[in-house]
CSV table of C-alpha atoms in Angstrom, one decimal:
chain,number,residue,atom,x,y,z
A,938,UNK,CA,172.1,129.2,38.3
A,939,UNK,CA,172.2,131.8,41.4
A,940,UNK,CA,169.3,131.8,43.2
A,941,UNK,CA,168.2,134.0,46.3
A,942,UNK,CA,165.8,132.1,47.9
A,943,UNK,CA,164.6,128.8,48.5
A,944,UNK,CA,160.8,129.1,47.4
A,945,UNK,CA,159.5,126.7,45.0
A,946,UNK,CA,163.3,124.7,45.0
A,947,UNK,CA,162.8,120.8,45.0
A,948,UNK,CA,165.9,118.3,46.5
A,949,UNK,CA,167.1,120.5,48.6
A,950,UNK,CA,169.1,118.9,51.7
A,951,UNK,CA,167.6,118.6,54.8
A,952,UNK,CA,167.4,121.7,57.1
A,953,UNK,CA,169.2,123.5,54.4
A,954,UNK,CA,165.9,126.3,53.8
A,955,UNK,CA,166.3,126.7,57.4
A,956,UNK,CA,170.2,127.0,57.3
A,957,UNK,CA,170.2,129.4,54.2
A,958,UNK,CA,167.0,131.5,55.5
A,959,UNK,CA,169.3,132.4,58.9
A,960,UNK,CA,172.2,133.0,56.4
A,961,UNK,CA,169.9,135.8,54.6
A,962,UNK,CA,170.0,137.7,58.0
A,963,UNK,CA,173.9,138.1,57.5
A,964,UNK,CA,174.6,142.1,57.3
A,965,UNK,CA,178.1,142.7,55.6
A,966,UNK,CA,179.3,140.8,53.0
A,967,UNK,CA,177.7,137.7,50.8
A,968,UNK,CA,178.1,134.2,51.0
A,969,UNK,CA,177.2,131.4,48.1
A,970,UNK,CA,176.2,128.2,48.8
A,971,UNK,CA,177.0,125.8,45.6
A,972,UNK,CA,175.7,122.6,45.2
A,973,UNK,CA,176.9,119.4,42.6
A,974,UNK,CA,173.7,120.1,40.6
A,975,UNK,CA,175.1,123.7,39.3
A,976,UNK,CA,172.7,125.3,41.7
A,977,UNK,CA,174.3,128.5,43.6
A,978,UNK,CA,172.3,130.3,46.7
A,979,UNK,CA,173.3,133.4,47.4
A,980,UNK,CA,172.5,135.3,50.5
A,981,UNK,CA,173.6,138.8,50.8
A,982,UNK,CA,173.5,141.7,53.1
A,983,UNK,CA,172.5,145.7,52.9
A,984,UNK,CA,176.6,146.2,53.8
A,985,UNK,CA,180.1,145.7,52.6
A,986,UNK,CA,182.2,142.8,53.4
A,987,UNK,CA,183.8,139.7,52.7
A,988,UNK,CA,182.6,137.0,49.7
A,989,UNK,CA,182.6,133.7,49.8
A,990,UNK,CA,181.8,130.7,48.8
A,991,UNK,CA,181.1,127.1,50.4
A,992,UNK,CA,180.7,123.9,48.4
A,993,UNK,CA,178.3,121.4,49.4
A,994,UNK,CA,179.9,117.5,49.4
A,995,UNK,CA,177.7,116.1,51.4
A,996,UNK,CA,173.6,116.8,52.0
A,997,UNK,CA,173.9,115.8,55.5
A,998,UNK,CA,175.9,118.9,56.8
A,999,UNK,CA,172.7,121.2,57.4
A,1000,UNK,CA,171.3,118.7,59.4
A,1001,UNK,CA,174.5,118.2,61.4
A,1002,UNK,CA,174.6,121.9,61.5
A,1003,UNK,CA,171.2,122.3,63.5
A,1004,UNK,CA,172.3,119.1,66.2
A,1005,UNK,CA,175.8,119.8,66.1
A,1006,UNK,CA,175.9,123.5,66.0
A,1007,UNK,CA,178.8,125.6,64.9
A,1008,UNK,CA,180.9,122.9,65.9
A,1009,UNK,CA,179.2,120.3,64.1
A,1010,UNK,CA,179.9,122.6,60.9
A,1011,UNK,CA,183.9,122.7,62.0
A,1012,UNK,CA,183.6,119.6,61.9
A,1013,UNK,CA,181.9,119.1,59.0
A,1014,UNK,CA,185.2,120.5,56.9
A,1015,UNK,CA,187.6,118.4,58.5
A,1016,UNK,CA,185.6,115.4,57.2
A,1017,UNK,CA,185.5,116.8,53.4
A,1018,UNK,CA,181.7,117.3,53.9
A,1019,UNK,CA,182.2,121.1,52.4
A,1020,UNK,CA,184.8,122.8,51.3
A,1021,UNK,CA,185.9,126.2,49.8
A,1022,UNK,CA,188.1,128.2,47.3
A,1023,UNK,CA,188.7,130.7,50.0
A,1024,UNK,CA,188.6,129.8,53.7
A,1025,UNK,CA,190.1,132.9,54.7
A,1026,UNK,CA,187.5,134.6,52.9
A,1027,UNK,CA,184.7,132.6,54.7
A,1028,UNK,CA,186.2,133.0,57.9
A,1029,UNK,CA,186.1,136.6,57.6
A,1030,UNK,CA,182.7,136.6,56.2
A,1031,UNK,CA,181.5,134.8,59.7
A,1032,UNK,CA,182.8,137.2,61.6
A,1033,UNK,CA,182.4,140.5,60.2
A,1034,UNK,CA,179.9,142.0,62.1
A,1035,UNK,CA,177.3,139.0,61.3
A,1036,UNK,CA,176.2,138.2,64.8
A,1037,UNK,CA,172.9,136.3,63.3
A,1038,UNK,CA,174.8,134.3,61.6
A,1039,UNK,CA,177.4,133.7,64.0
A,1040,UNK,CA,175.0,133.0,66.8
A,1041,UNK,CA,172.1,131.3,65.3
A,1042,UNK,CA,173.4,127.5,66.0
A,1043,UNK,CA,174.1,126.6,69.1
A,1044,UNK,CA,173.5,122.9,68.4
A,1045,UNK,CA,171.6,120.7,70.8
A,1046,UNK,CA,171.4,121.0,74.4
A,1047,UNK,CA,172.7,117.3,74.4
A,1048,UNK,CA,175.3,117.6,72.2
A,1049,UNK,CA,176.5,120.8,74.6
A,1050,UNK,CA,176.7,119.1,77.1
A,1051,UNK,CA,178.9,116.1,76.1
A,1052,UNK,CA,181.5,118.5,74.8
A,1053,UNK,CA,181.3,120.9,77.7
A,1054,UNK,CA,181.8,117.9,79.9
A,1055,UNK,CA,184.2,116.4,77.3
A,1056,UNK,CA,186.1,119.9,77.8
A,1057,UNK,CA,186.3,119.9,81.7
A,1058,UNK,CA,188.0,116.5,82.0
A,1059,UNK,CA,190.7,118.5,80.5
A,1060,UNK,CA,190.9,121.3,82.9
A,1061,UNK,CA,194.7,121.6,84.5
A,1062,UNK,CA,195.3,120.1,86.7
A,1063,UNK,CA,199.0,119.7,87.3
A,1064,UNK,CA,199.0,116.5,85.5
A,1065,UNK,CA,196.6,117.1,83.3
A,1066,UNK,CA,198.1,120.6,82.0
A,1067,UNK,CA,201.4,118.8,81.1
A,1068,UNK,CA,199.2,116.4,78.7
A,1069,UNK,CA,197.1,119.2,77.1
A,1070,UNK,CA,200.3,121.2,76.3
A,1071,UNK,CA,202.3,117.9,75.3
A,1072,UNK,CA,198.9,117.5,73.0
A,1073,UNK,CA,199.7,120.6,71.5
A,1074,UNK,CA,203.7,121.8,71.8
A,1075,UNK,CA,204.9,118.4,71.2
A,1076,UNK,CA,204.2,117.9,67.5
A,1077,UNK,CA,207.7,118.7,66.8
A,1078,UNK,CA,209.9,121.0,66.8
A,1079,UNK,CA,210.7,120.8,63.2
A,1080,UNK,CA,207.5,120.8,62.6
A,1081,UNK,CA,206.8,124.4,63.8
A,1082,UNK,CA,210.4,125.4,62.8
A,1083,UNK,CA,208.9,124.9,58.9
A,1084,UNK,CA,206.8,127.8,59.1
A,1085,UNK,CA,208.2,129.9,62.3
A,1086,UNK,CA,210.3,132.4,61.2
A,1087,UNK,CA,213.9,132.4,62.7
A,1088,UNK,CA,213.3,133.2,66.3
A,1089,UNK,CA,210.9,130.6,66.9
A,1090,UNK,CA,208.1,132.6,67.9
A,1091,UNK,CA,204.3,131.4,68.4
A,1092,UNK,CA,202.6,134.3,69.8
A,1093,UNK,CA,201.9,137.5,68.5
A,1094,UNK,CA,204.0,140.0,66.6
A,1095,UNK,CA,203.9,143.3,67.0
A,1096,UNK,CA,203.9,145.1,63.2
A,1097,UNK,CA,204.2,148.8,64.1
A,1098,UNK,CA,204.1,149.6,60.1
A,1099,UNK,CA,202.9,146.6,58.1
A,1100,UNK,CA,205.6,146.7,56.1
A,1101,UNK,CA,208.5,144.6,59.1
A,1102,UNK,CA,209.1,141.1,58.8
A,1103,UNK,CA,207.6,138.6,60.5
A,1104,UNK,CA,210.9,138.6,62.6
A,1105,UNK,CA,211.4,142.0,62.8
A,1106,UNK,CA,207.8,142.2,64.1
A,1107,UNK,CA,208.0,139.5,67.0
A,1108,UNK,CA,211.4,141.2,68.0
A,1109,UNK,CA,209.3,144.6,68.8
A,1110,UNK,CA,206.7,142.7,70.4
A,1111,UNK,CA,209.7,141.1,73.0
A,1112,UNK,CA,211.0,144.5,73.1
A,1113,UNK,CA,208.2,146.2,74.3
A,1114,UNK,CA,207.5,143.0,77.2
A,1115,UNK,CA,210.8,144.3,78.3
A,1116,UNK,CA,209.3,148.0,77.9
A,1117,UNK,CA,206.4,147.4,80.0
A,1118,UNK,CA,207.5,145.4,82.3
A,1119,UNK,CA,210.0,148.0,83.6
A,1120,UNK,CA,213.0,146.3,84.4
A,1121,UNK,CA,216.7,147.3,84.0
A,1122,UNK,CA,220.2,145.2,83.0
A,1123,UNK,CA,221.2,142.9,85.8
A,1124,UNK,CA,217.8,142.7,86.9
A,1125,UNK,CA,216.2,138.7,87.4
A,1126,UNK,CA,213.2,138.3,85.7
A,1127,UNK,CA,211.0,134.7,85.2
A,1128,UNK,CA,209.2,133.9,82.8
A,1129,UNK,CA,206.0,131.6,82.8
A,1130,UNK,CA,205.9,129.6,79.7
A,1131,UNK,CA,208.7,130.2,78.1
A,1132,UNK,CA,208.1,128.5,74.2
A,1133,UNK,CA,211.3,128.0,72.5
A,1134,UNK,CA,213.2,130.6,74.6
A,1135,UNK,CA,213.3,133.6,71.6
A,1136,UNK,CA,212.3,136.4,75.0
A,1137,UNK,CA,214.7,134.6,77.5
A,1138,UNK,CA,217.7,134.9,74.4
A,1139,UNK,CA,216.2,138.3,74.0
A,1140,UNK,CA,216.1,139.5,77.4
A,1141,UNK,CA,219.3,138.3,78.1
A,1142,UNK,CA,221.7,138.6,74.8
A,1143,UNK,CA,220.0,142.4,73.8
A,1144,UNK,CA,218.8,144.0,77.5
A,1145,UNK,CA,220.9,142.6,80.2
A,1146,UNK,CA,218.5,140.8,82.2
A,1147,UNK,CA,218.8,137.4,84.1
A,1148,UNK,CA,215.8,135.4,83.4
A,1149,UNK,CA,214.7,132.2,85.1
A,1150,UNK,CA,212.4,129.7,82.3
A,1151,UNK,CA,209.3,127.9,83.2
A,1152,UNK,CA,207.7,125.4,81.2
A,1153,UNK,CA,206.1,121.7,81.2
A,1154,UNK,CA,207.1,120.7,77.0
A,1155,UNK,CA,209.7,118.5,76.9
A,1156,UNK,CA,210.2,119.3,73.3
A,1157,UNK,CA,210.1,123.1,74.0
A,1158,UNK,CA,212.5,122.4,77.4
A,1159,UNK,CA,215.4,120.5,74.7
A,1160,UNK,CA,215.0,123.3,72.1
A,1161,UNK,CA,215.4,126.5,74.5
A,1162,UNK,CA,218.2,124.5,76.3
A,1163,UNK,CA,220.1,123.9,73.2
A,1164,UNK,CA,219.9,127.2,71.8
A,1165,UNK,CA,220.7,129.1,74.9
A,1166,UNK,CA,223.9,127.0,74.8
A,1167,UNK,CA,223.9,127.5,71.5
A,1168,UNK,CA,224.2,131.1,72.1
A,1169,UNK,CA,226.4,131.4,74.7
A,1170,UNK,CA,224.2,132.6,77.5
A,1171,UNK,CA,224.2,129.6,80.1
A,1172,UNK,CA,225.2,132.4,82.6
A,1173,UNK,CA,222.2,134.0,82.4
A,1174,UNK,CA,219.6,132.0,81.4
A,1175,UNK,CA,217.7,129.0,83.3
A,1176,UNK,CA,215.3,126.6,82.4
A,1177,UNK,CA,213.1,124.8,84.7
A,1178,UNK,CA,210.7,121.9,83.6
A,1179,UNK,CA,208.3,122.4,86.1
A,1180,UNK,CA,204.8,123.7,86.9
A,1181,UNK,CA,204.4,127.4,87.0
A,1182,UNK,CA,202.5,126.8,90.7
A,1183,UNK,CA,205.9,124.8,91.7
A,1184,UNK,CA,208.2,127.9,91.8
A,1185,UNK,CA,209.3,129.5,94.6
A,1186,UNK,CA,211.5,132.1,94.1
A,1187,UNK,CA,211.0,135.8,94.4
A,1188,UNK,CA,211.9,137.9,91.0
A,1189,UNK,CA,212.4,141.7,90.0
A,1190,UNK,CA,209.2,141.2,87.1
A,1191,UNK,CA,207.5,138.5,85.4
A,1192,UNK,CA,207.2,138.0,81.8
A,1193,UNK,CA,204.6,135.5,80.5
A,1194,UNK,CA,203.3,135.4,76.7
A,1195,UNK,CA,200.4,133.8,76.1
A,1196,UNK,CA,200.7,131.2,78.9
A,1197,UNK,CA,197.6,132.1,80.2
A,1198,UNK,CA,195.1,130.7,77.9
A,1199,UNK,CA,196.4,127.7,78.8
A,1200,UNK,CA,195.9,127.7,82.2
A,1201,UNK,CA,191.9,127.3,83.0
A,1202,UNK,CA,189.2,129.1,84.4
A,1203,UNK,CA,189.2,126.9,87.4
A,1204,UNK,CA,193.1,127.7,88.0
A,1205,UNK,CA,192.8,131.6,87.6
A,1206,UNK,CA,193.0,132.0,90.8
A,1207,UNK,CA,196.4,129.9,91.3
A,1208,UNK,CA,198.0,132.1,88.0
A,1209,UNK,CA,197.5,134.9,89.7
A,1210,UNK,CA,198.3,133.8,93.3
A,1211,UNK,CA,201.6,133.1,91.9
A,1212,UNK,CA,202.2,135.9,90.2
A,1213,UNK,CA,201.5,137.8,93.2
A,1214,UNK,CA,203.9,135.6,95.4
A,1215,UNK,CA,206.6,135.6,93.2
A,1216,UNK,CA,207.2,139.3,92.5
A,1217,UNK,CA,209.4,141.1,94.7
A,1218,UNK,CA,207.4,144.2,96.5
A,1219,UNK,CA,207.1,147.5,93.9
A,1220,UNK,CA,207.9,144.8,91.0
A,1221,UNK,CA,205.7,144.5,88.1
A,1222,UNK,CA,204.7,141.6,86.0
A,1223,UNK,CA,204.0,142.2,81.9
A,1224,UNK,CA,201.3,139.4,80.5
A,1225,UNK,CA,200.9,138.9,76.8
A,1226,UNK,CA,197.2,137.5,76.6
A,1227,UNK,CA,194.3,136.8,74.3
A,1228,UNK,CA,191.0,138.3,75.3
A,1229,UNK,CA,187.4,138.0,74.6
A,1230,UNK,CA,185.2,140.4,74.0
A,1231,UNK,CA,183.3,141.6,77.3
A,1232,UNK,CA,179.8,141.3,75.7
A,1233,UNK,CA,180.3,137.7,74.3
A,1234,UNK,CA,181.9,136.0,77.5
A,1235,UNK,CA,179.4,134.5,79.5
A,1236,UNK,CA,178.0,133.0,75.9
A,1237,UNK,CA,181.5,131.8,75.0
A,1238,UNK,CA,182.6,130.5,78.9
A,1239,UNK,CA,179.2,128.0,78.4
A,1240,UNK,CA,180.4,126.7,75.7
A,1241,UNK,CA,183.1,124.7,73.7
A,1242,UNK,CA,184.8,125.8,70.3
A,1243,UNK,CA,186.5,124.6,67.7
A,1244,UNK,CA,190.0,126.0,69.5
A,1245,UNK,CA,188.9,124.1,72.7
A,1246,UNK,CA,188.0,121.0,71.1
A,1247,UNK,CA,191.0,120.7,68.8
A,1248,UNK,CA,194.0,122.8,69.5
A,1249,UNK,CA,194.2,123.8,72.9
A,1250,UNK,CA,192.4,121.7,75.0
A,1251,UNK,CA,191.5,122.8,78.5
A,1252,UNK,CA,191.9,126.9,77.5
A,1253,UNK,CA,189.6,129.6,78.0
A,1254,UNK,CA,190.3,133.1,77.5
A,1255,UNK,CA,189.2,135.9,80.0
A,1256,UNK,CA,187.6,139.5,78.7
A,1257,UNK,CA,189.5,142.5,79.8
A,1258,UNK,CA,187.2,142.6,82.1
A,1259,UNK,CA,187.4,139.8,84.1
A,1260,UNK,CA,191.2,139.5,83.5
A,1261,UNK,CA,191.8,143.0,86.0
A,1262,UNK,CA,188.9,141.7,88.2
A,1263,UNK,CA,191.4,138.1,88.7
A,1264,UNK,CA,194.1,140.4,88.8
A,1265,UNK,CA,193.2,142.6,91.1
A,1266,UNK,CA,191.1,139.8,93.2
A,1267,UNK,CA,195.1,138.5,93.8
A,1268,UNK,CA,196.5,142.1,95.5
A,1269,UNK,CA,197.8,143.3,92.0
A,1270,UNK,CA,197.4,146.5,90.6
A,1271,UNK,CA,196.4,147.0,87.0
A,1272,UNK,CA,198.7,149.5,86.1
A,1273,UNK,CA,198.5,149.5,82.0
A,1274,UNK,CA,197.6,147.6,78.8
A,1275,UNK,CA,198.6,147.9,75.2
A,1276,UNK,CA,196.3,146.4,72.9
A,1277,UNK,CA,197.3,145.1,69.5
A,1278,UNK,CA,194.6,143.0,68.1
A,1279,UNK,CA,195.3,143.8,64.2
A,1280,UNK,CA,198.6,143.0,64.7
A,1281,UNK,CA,197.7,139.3,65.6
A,1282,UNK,CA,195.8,139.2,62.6
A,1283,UNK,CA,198.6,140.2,60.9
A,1284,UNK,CA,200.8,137.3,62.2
A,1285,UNK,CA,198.2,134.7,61.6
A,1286,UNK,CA,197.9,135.4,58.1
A,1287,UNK,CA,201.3,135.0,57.5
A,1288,UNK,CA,201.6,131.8,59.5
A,1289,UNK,CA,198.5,130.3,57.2
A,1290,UNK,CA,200.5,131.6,54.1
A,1291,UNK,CA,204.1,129.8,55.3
A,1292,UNK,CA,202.1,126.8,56.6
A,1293,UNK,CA,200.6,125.6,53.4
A,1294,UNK,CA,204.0,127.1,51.2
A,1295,UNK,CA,205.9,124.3,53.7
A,1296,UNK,CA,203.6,121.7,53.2
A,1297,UNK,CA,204.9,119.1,51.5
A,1298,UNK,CA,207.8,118.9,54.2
A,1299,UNK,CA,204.5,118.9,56.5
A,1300,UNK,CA,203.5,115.9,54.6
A,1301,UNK,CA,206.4,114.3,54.9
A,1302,UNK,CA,206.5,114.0,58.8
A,1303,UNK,CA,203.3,111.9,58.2
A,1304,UNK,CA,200.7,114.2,58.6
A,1305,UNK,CA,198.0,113.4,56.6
A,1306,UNK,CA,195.0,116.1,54.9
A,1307,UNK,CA,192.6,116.5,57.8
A,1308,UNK,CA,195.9,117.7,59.8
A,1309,UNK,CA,196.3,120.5,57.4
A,1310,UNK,CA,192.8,121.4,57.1
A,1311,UNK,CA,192.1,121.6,61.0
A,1312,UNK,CA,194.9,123.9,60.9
A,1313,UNK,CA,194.2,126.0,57.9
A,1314,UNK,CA,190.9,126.4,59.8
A,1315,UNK,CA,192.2,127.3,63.4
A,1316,UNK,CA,194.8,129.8,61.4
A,1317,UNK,CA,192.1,131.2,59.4
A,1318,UNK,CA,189.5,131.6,62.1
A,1319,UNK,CA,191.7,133.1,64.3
A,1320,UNK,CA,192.6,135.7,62.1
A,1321,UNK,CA,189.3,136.4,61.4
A,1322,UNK,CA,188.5,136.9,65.2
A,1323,UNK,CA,191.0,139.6,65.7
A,1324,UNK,CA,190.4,141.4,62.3
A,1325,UNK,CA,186.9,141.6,63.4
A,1326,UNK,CA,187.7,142.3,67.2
A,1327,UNK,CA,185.9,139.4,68.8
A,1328,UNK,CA,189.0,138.6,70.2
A,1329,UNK,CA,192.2,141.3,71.0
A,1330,UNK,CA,195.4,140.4,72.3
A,1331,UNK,CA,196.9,142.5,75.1
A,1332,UNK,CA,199.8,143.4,76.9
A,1333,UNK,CA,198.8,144.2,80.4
A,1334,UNK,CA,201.6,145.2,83.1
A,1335,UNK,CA,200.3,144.5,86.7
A,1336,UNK,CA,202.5,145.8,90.1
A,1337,UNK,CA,202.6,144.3,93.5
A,1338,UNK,CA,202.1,147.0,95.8
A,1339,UNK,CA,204.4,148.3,98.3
């Protein structure tokens, strides 16, 4: 039975009238809400978009919603309390173009507060940055190498077609670093965060440079070692494991790809501060980084998501915006960006589709079902967000003045 309203309906969850009225306000798309009892509520916009569906488990969720907030519902999956045939499909329902529906639960003030404060014990420190990366890079390297593809790559591709491998596709996206950032064969560049060393190999083995590693994963450190041996680059290539605000040498440009949502709001300052001292004078620095959209910042900066909480605790993105005003607070010049937001999109979908084909060998390291489906949902979302342009992802060069 498919109903489209609530009126005259008996044992219906708590709070879910409430839930399901705001849900009505959606403009693009439809979403179902289907309940054990064969029931199906159906709230659908004037516009195209996305259709889903969500399956109610447990009568408790719509009261968790309304104290919890959107995080309460995030939660709410991880513990089986809904589910649905589709989650990409949902995801993309929530954030295509449905503001009221996206910002109509902010949970209790309470609640807001305990993760906000939750979430700024976690800001980074120097010791405290090593433990929130550790929380996140060290699950393995075989882990990610399951569902990588061959260079090892966990940032965004760059697809200029559609139609280029996932590989293909991150190997443009380290090209054009190297494009941006300006530099020429024989130059020494550093990188800040360097993953599991696919842009040093690159930089090195396919353009020449010299390029000096920085990270603070001892699983990433081991990996990018080994395969820079591996590789027969030694000569070129160095890794540190150190602290980005511990270096001090003085480098032709900077690379960093999508270090900087890692790094805090609080430490901004420092990022860029180092950036700034460690770039020769004239040199420019390229940044891979994530960005929020301008309108929704100060709303998301109060807050604490689902990304926050459980993937990458202690990171906040900046809007394009703010990211030249920190910039350009440290004596850089904002020079250019290239945007690429659809592209990240892209790259998420396929690493939700080579996730869950791998997972059995997931399994097998002793990961158990909530694992998967807090990553199917961070995947998902995330997707979501840059199909929909609530979030971009940018390459932005920056120079040191003369």
């Amino acid at each position: 039975m498919i109903l489209t309203s609530t009126d005259g309906q008996k044992n219906l969850p708590r709070y879910f009238a409430t839930a399901f009225g705001v849900a009505q306000k959606g403009q693009n798309g439809r979403i179902d809400f289907a309940f054990d009892d064969g029931r199906i509520f159906r709230a659908e916009g004037p516009g195209a978009g996305p259709v889903c569906e969500v399956r109610i488990h447990d009568k408790g969720i719509f009261e968790r919603l309304l104290r919890e907030g959107q995080l309460g519902f995030c939660d709410a999956y991880l513990d089986g309390q809904w589910s649905t045939p589709d989650l990409q499909a949902f995801m993309d329902y929530i954030h295509a173009d449905n503001e009221e529906v996206f910002d109509s639960f902010p949970g209790q003030k309470l609640v807001q507060i305990y993760e906000k404060f939750r979430f700024w014990m976690q800001r980074n420190s120097k010791g405290q940055a090593r433990k929130n990366i550790s929380y996140h890079y060290d699950l393995g390297n075989d882990f990610y190498g399951l569902w990588l593809d061959k260079t090892m790559t966990y940032s965004s591709a760059i697809f200029e077609t559609g139609r280029e491998t996932l590989e293909e596709a991150q190997t443009a996206k380290y090209a054009s670093m190297v494009d941006q950032m300006g530099v020429k064969p024989g130059d020494h560049v550093l990188e800040i965060g360097c993953g599991w060393g696919g842009f040093a190999e690159y930089a090195a083995k396919e353009r020449g440079l010299k390029v000096t590693c920085l990270t603070i994963s001892n699983e990433q450190f081991k990996y990018a070692e080994d395969r820079i041996a591996a590789a027969g680059l030694q000569d070129m290539v160095t890794f540190k494991l150190q602290d980005y605000r511990d270096e001090t040498g003085v480098y032709d440009g900077i690379a960093s790809i999508e270090m900087f949502e890692a790094v805090g709001e609080k430490y901004w300052p420092s990022y860029f501060s180092t950036v700034f001292g460690r770039l020769k004078t004239g040199g420019q620095a390229t940044l891979q980084i994530i960005t929020v959209r301008d309108d929704r910042f100060e709303d998301y900066r109060k807050s604490v998501d689902f990304i926050q909480k459980y993937i990458f605790p202690g990171g906040m993105l900046p809007s394009p915006a703010v990211l030249r005003r920190e910039a350009q607070k440290a004596g850089l010049d904002c020079v250019k960006s290239i945007e690429f937001g659809e592209s990240y999109s892209k790259t998420l979908r396929l690493w939700h589709a080579r996730f869950n084909d791998k997972w059995d060998q997931v399994e097998a390291m002793g990961f158990d079902e909530r694992f998967r489906r807090m990553w199917n949902f961070y995947l998902t979302s995330c997707a979501a967000t840059f199909h929909y342009a609530n979030c971009d992802v940018t390459q932005i060069t920056l120079s040191k003045p003369e």
